mmCIF file of C-alpha atoms in Angstrom:
data_model
loop_
_atom_site.group_PDB
_atom_site.id
_atom_site.type_symbol
_atom_site.label_atom_id
_atom_site.label_comp_id
_atom_site.label_asym_id
_atom_site.label_seq_id
_atom_site.Cartn_x
_atom_site.Cartn_y
_atom_site.Cartn_z
ATOM 1 C CA UNK A 1 -18.729 17.532 -17.318
ATOM 2 C CA UNK A 2 -16.838 17.408 -20.869
ATOM 3 C CA UNK A 3 -15.390 14.676 -22.507
ATOM 4 C CA UNK A 4 -11.973 14.647 -23.191
ATOM 5 C CA UNK A 5 -10.820 12.732 -26.472
ATOM 6 C CA UNK A 6 -7.114 12.381 -27.286
ATOM 7 C CA UNK A 7 -4.422 10.057 -29.106
ATOM 8 C CA UNK A 8 -2.013 8.137 -26.990
ATOM 9 C CA UNK A 9 0.648 5.369 -27.647
ATOM 10 C CA UNK A 10 2.640 3.231 -25.461
ATOM 11 C CA UNK A 11 6.202 3.953 -25.030
ATOM 12 C CA UNK A 12 6.801 1.736 -21.956
ATOM 13 C CA UNK A 13 10.476 2.421 -21.807
ATOM 14 C CA UNK A 14 10.730 5.987 -22.740
ATOM 15 C CA UNK A 15 12.107 7.111 -19.249
ATOM 16 C CA UNK A 16 15.023 4.703 -19.770
ATOM 17 C CA UNK A 17 16.168 5.460 -23.331
ATOM 18 C CA UNK A 18 19.798 5.996 -23.100
ATOM 19 C CA UNK A 19 20.276 5.338 -19.343
ATOM 20 C CA UNK A 20 22.512 2.428 -19.644
ATOM 21 C CA UNK A 21 19.932 0.535 -16.650
ATOM 22 C CA UNK A 22 18.233 -2.215 -18.721
ATOM 23 C CA UNK A 23 19.939 -4.541 -21.667
ATOM 24 C CA UNK A 24 16.239 -4.641 -23.225
ATOM 25 C CA UNK A 25 17.398 -0.777 -24.215
ATOM 26 C CA UNK A 26 20.843 -1.092 -25.097
ATOM 27 C CA UNK A 27 20.356 0.247 -28.503
ATOM 28 C CA UNK A 28 18.581 3.519 -27.240
ATOM 29 C CA UNK A 29 20.173 6.799 -26.626
ATOM 30 C CA UNK A 30 19.311 9.984 -24.527
ATOM 31 C CA UNK A 31 18.071 11.822 -27.656
ATOM 32 C CA UNK A 32 15.643 8.973 -28.705
ATOM 33 C CA UNK A 33 13.628 10.211 -26.273
ATOM 34 C CA UNK A 34 12.932 13.795 -27.936
ATOM 35 C CA UNK A 35 12.829 11.989 -31.282
ATOM 36 C CA UNK A 36 10.332 9.570 -30.258
ATOM 37 C CA UNK A 37 8.233 12.177 -29.058
ATOM 38 C CA UNK A 38 8.696 14.344 -31.943
ATOM 39 C CA UNK A 39 7.195 11.125 -34.150
ATOM 40 C CA UNK A 40 4.488 10.797 -31.414
ATOM 41 C CA UNK A 41 3.405 14.484 -31.762
ATOM 42 C CA UNK A 42 3.432 14.505 -35.388
ATOM 43 C CA UNK A 43 0.856 11.594 -35.063
ATOM 44 C CA UNK A 44 -1.431 14.037 -33.106
ATOM 45 C CA UNK A 45 -0.350 12.124 -29.621
ATOM 46 C CA UNK A 46 -1.080 14.036 -26.499
ATOM 47 C CA UNK A 47 -0.448 11.256 -24.099
ATOM 48 C CA UNK A 48 2.224 8.803 -23.525
ATOM 49 C CA UNK A 49 1.951 5.871 -21.381
ATOM 50 C CA UNK A 50 5.087 4.630 -19.710
ATOM 51 C CA UNK A 51 6.583 1.472 -17.493
ATOM 52 C CA UNK A 52 8.233 3.935 -14.381
ATOM 53 C CA UNK A 53 10.204 1.201 -12.540
ATOM 54 C CA UNK A 54 13.741 -0.439 -13.217
ATOM 55 C CA UNK A 55 14.657 -3.472 -11.986
ATOM 56 C CA UNK A 56 18.503 -1.982 -12.043
ATOM 57 C CA UNK A 57 17.631 1.628 -10.648
ATOM 58 C CA UNK A 58 16.681 3.200 -7.180
ATOM 59 C CA UNK A 59 14.069 5.107 -6.632
ATOM 60 C CA UNK A 60 15.985 8.454 -6.473
ATOM 61 C CA UNK A 61 17.380 7.468 -10.322
ATOM 62 C CA UNK A 62 13.943 6.889 -11.566
ATOM 63 C CA UNK A 63 12.260 10.295 -10.163
ATOM 64 C CA UNK A 64 15.429 11.731 -11.915
ATOM 65 C CA UNK A 65 14.700 9.888 -15.321
ATOM 66 C CA UNK A 66 10.980 10.623 -15.108
ATOM 67 C CA UNK A 67 11.491 14.524 -14.236
ATOM 68 C CA UNK A 68 13.979 14.730 -17.455
ATOM 69 C CA UNK A 69 11.190 12.793 -19.457
ATOM 70 C CA UNK A 70 8.294 15.048 -18.556
ATOM 71 C CA UNK A 71 10.498 17.902 -19.313
ATOM 72 C CA UNK A 72 11.149 16.684 -22.805
ATOM 73 C CA UNK A 73 7.326 15.978 -22.884
ATOM 74 C CA UNK A 74 6.353 19.281 -21.752
ATOM 75 C CA UNK A 75 8.365 21.237 -24.616
ATOM 76 C CA UNK A 76 6.087 19.420 -26.856
ATOM 77 C CA UNK A 77 2.928 19.666 -25.263
ATOM 78 C CA UNK A 78 2.696 15.643 -24.112
ATOM 79 C CA UNK A 79 1.267 14.364 -20.933
ATOM 80 C CA UNK A 80 2.982 11.290 -19.502
ATOM 81 C CA UNK A 81 0.898 8.345 -17.864
ATOM 82 C CA UNK A 82 2.979 6.306 -15.727
ATOM 83 C CA UNK A 83 2.168 2.931 -14.831
ATOM 84 C CA UNK A 84 4.274 1.715 -11.432
ATOM 85 C CA UNK A 85 5.142 -2.057 -12.201
ATOM 86 C CA UNK A 86 4.838 -4.565 -15.050
ATOM 87 C CA UNK A 87 2.789 -7.638 -13.991
ATOM 88 C CA UNK A 88 5.047 -9.886 -16.419
ATOM 89 C CA UNK A 89 8.607 -10.909 -15.584
ATOM 90 C CA UNK A 90 9.955 -10.398 -19.487
ATOM 91 C CA UNK A 91 10.782 -6.705 -19.021
ATOM 92 C CA UNK A 92 12.680 -5.078 -16.807
ATOM 93 C CA UNK A 93 10.211 -2.643 -15.520
ATOM 94 C CA UNK A 94 9.774 -4.078 -12.317
ATOM 95 C CA UNK A 95 10.288 -3.145 -8.365
ATOM 96 C CA UNK A 96 13.669 -3.917 -7.777
ATOM 97 C CA UNK A 97 14.430 -6.327 -5.204
ATOM 98 C CA UNK A 98 10.829 -7.962 -6.074
ATOM 99 C CA UNK A 99 11.827 -10.671 -8.136
ATOM 100 C CA UNK A 100 11.096 -13.473 -5.358
ATOM 101 C CA UNK A 101 7.422 -12.344 -6.313
ATOM 102 C CA UNK A 102 7.337 -13.315 -9.835
ATOM 103 C CA UNK A 103 6.268 -16.857 -10.540
ATOM 104 C CA UNK A 104 5.667 -19.204 -13.466
ATOM 105 C CA UNK A 105 1.507 -19.522 -12.851
ATOM 106 C CA UNK A 106 0.233 -20.175 -16.077
ATOM 107 C CA UNK A 107 1.407 -23.618 -17.392
ATOM 108 C CA UNK A 108 0.537 -22.221 -21.088
ATOM 109 C CA UNK A 109 3.204 -19.333 -20.577
ATOM 110 C CA UNK A 110 6.933 -20.200 -20.132
ATOM 111 C CA UNK A 111 6.795 -16.535 -18.067
ATOM 112 C CA UNK A 112 6.757 -15.448 -14.720
ATOM 113 C CA UNK A 113 4.033 -13.437 -13.250
ATOM 114 C CA UNK A 114 3.078 -11.320 -10.072
ATOM 115 C CA UNK A 115 1.882 -13.971 -7.711
ATOM 116 C CA UNK A 116 -0.746 -13.612 -4.661
ATOM 117 C CA UNK A 117 1.998 -13.016 -2.071
ATOM 118 C CA UNK A 118 2.755 -9.354 -3.917
ATOM 119 C CA UNK A 119 -1.175 -8.683 -3.650
ATOM 120 C CA UNK A 120 -1.556 -10.365 -0.038
ATOM 121 C CA UNK A 121 0.728 -7.818 1.628
ATOM 122 C CA UNK A 122 4.308 -8.330 -0.220
ATOM 123 C CA UNK A 123 3.706 -5.050 -1.985
ATOM 124 C CA UNK A 124 3.926 -2.779 1.196
ATOM 125 C CA UNK A 125 7.748 -4.099 1.358
ATOM 126 C CA UNK A 126 9.407 -2.271 -1.654
ATOM 127 C CA UNK A 127 6.571 -1.588 -4.275
ATOM 128 C CA UNK A 128 4.412 0.898 -1.887
ATOM 129 C CA UNK A 129 7.362 3.149 -0.485
ATOM 130 C CA UNK A 130 8.181 3.477 -4.170
ATOM 131 C CA UNK A 131 4.911 4.865 -5.201
ATOM 132 C CA UNK A 132 4.826 7.131 -2.386
ATOM 133 C CA UNK A 133 8.068 8.781 -3.069
ATOM 134 C CA UNK A 134 7.126 8.957 -6.842
ATOM 135 C CA UNK A 135 3.758 10.294 -6.418
ATOM 136 C CA UNK A 136 4.933 12.881 -3.734
ATOM 137 C CA UNK A 137 7.516 14.138 -5.943
ATOM 138 C CA UNK A 138 5.214 14.861 -9.068
ATOM 139 C CA UNK A 139 2.245 15.408 -7.388
ATOM 140 C CA UNK A 140 2.148 19.035 -8.506
ATOM 141 C CA UNK A 141 3.636 18.786 -11.901
ATOM 142 C CA UNK A 142 1.070 19.306 -14.553
ATOM 143 C CA UNK A 143 2.671 17.096 -17.035
ATOM 144 C CA UNK A 144 1.465 14.043 -15.248
ATOM 145 C CA UNK A 145 -1.527 12.543 -17.213
ATOM 146 C CA UNK A 146 -2.685 10.544 -14.413
ATOM 147 C CA UNK A 147 -1.366 7.430 -12.542
ATOM 148 C CA UNK A 148 -1.728 3.812 -13.247
ATOM 149 C CA UNK A 149 -1.426 1.062 -10.102
ATOM 150 C CA UNK A 150 0.279 -1.190 -12.750
ATOM 151 C CA UNK A 151 0.420 -2.580 -16.021
ATOM 152 C CA UNK A 152 -2.061 -5.380 -16.514
ATOM 153 C CA UNK A 153 -2.429 -6.498 -13.291
ATOM 154 C CA UNK A 154 -4.527 -9.974 -12.100
ATOM 155 C CA UNK A 155 -4.095 -12.122 -9.319
ATOM 156 C CA UNK A 156 -3.438 -15.419 -10.749
ATOM 157 C CA UNK A 157 -4.556 -18.258 -10.438
ATOM 158 C CA UNK A 158 -7.740 -16.390 -9.868
ATOM 159 C CA UNK A 159 -9.041 -19.055 -7.488
ATOM 160 C CA UNK A 160 -6.987 -18.772 -5.085
ATOM 161 C CA UNK A 161 -8.460 -15.384 -4.256
ATOM 162 C CA UNK A 162 -12.008 -15.974 -3.244
ATOM 163 C CA UNK A 163 -14.340 -13.382 -4.108
ATOM 164 C CA UNK A 164 -10.775 -11.521 -5.627
ATOM 165 C CA UNK A 165 -10.954 -9.799 -2.261
ATOM 166 C CA UNK A 166 -7.160 -9.865 -1.783
ATOM 167 C CA UNK A 167 -6.861 -8.243 -5.469
ATOM 168 C CA UNK A 168 -9.374 -5.358 -4.842
ATOM 169 C CA UNK A 169 -8.410 -4.407 -1.234
ATOM 170 C CA UNK A 170 -4.781 -4.145 -2.650
ATOM 171 C CA UNK A 171 -6.291 -2.069 -5.855
ATOM 172 C CA UNK A 172 -8.250 0.297 -3.386
ATOM 173 C CA UNK A 173 -5.350 0.159 -0.894
ATOM 174 C CA UNK A 174 -2.746 1.761 -3.487
ATOM 175 C CA UNK A 175 -5.324 4.031 -4.814
ATOM 176 C CA UNK A 176 -6.004 5.997 -1.649
ATOM 177 C CA UNK A 177 -2.378 6.140 -0.849
ATOM 178 C CA UNK A 178 -1.859 7.654 -4.139
ATOM 179 C CA UNK A 179 -4.833 10.163 -3.578
ATOM 180 C CA UNK A 180 -3.965 10.797 -0.218
ATOM 181 C CA UNK A 181 -0.276 12.294 -1.392
ATOM 182 C CA UNK A 182 -1.743 13.773 -4.398
ATOM 183 C CA UNK A 183 -5.420 15.297 -5.154
ATOM 184 C CA UNK A 184 -4.578 16.985 -8.584
ATOM 185 C CA UNK A 185 -3.798 13.860 -10.773
ATOM 186 C CA UNK A 186 -6.607 10.864 -11.785
ATOM 187 C CA UNK A 187 -5.998 7.359 -10.646
ATOM 188 C CA UNK A 188 -6.636 4.020 -13.148
ATOM 189 C CA UNK A 189 -5.803 0.578 -12.756
ATOM 190 C CA UNK A 190 -3.954 -0.092 -15.719
ATOM 191 C CA UNK A 191 -5.830 -3.384 -16.279
ATOM 192 C CA UNK A 192 -6.771 -5.204 -19.479
ATOM 193 C CA UNK A 193 -10.338 -5.474 -18.614
ATOM 194 C CA UNK A 194 -12.442 -6.643 -15.522
ATOM 195 C CA UNK A 195 -12.868 -9.871 -17.665
ATOM 196 C CA UNK A 196 -8.967 -10.807 -17.750
ATOM 197 C CA UNK A 197 -8.870 -10.218 -13.980
ATOM 198 C CA UNK A 198 -11.299 -12.372 -13.355
ATOM 199 C CA UNK A 199 -13.734 -9.567 -12.053
ATOM 200 C CA UNK A 200 -16.655 -10.661 -14.622
ATOM 201 C CA UNK A 201 -18.542 -12.738 -12.222
ATOM 202 C CA UNK A 202 -21.503 -10.785 -10.346
ATOM 203 C CA UNK A 203 -20.716 -7.728 -9.209
ATOM 204 C CA UNK A 204 -17.120 -7.948 -8.483
ATOM 205 C CA UNK A 205 -16.276 -5.053 -11.108
ATOM 206 C CA UNK A 206 -18.467 -3.268 -9.204
ATOM 207 C CA UNK A 207 -16.819 -3.600 -5.831
ATOM 208 C CA UNK A 208 -13.394 -2.406 -7.865
ATOM 209 C CA UNK A 209 -14.687 0.527 -9.527
ATOM 210 C CA UNK A 210 -18.439 1.300 -8.078
ATOM 211 C CA UNK A 211 -16.252 3.829 -5.161
ATOM 212 C CA UNK A 212 -14.066 6.817 -5.703
ATOM 213 C CA UNK A 213 -11.029 5.023 -6.157
ATOM 214 C CA UNK A 214 -10.517 5.341 -9.350
ATOM 215 C CA UNK A 215 -11.139 7.951 -12.038
ATOM 216 C CA UNK A 216 -11.122 6.490 -15.088
ATOM 217 C CA UNK A 217 -11.845 2.365 -16.591
ATOM 218 C CA UNK A 218 -8.560 1.127 -19.234
ATOM 219 C CA UNK A 219 -9.493 -1.625 -21.627
ATOM 220 C CA UNK A 220 -6.598 -2.978 -23.723
ATOM 221 C CA UNK A 221 -7.576 -4.443 -26.902
ATOM 222 C CA UNK A 222 -5.622 -7.013 -28.889
ATOM 223 C CA UNK A 223 -5.725 -8.321 -32.167
#
């Protein structure tokens, strides 16, 4: 029954700083995790959002890396908000083995995005076991602020998912799986907005958010 206000920042690669697992962070060192969180804390930050998987790392290694990041964050009174997958192929923060689920779906952008096959059933192959293993490992960790199903997910093109049935079913399934393992933490979609995900038609947004699956909304505001 209380309002919680806090400052948060995106440090999407924090878990993998200095790990050598992605060339996108080749100039980072392990010590940069603490240094970056120190600067964030000076800004008044209490929550840091990270992208959790790495396409070049196993689930076990991800769990080890996240545990280290949580310990560093805890020493500074900071909580971590992990997103379980990135919608865009331009980062390495994707599930290993799932590259075939990324396609160039929007002619306006020369990047690959998660396709409909992933939302229909493909997520069960590797993404869901990854989520289950991570959530089980950290279900009692008080430094986890919440879990996010993914970063800026949507079904593209939306016309191939009438009523957004497959997308909403995917979102609800993952949220329920998380809560079945972990009753201690909040769950969010991690979406830009319902409009971005083509859920602003009729009551589609209510179908997503109207039940007990999600605990708060996310909105990403860009200039």
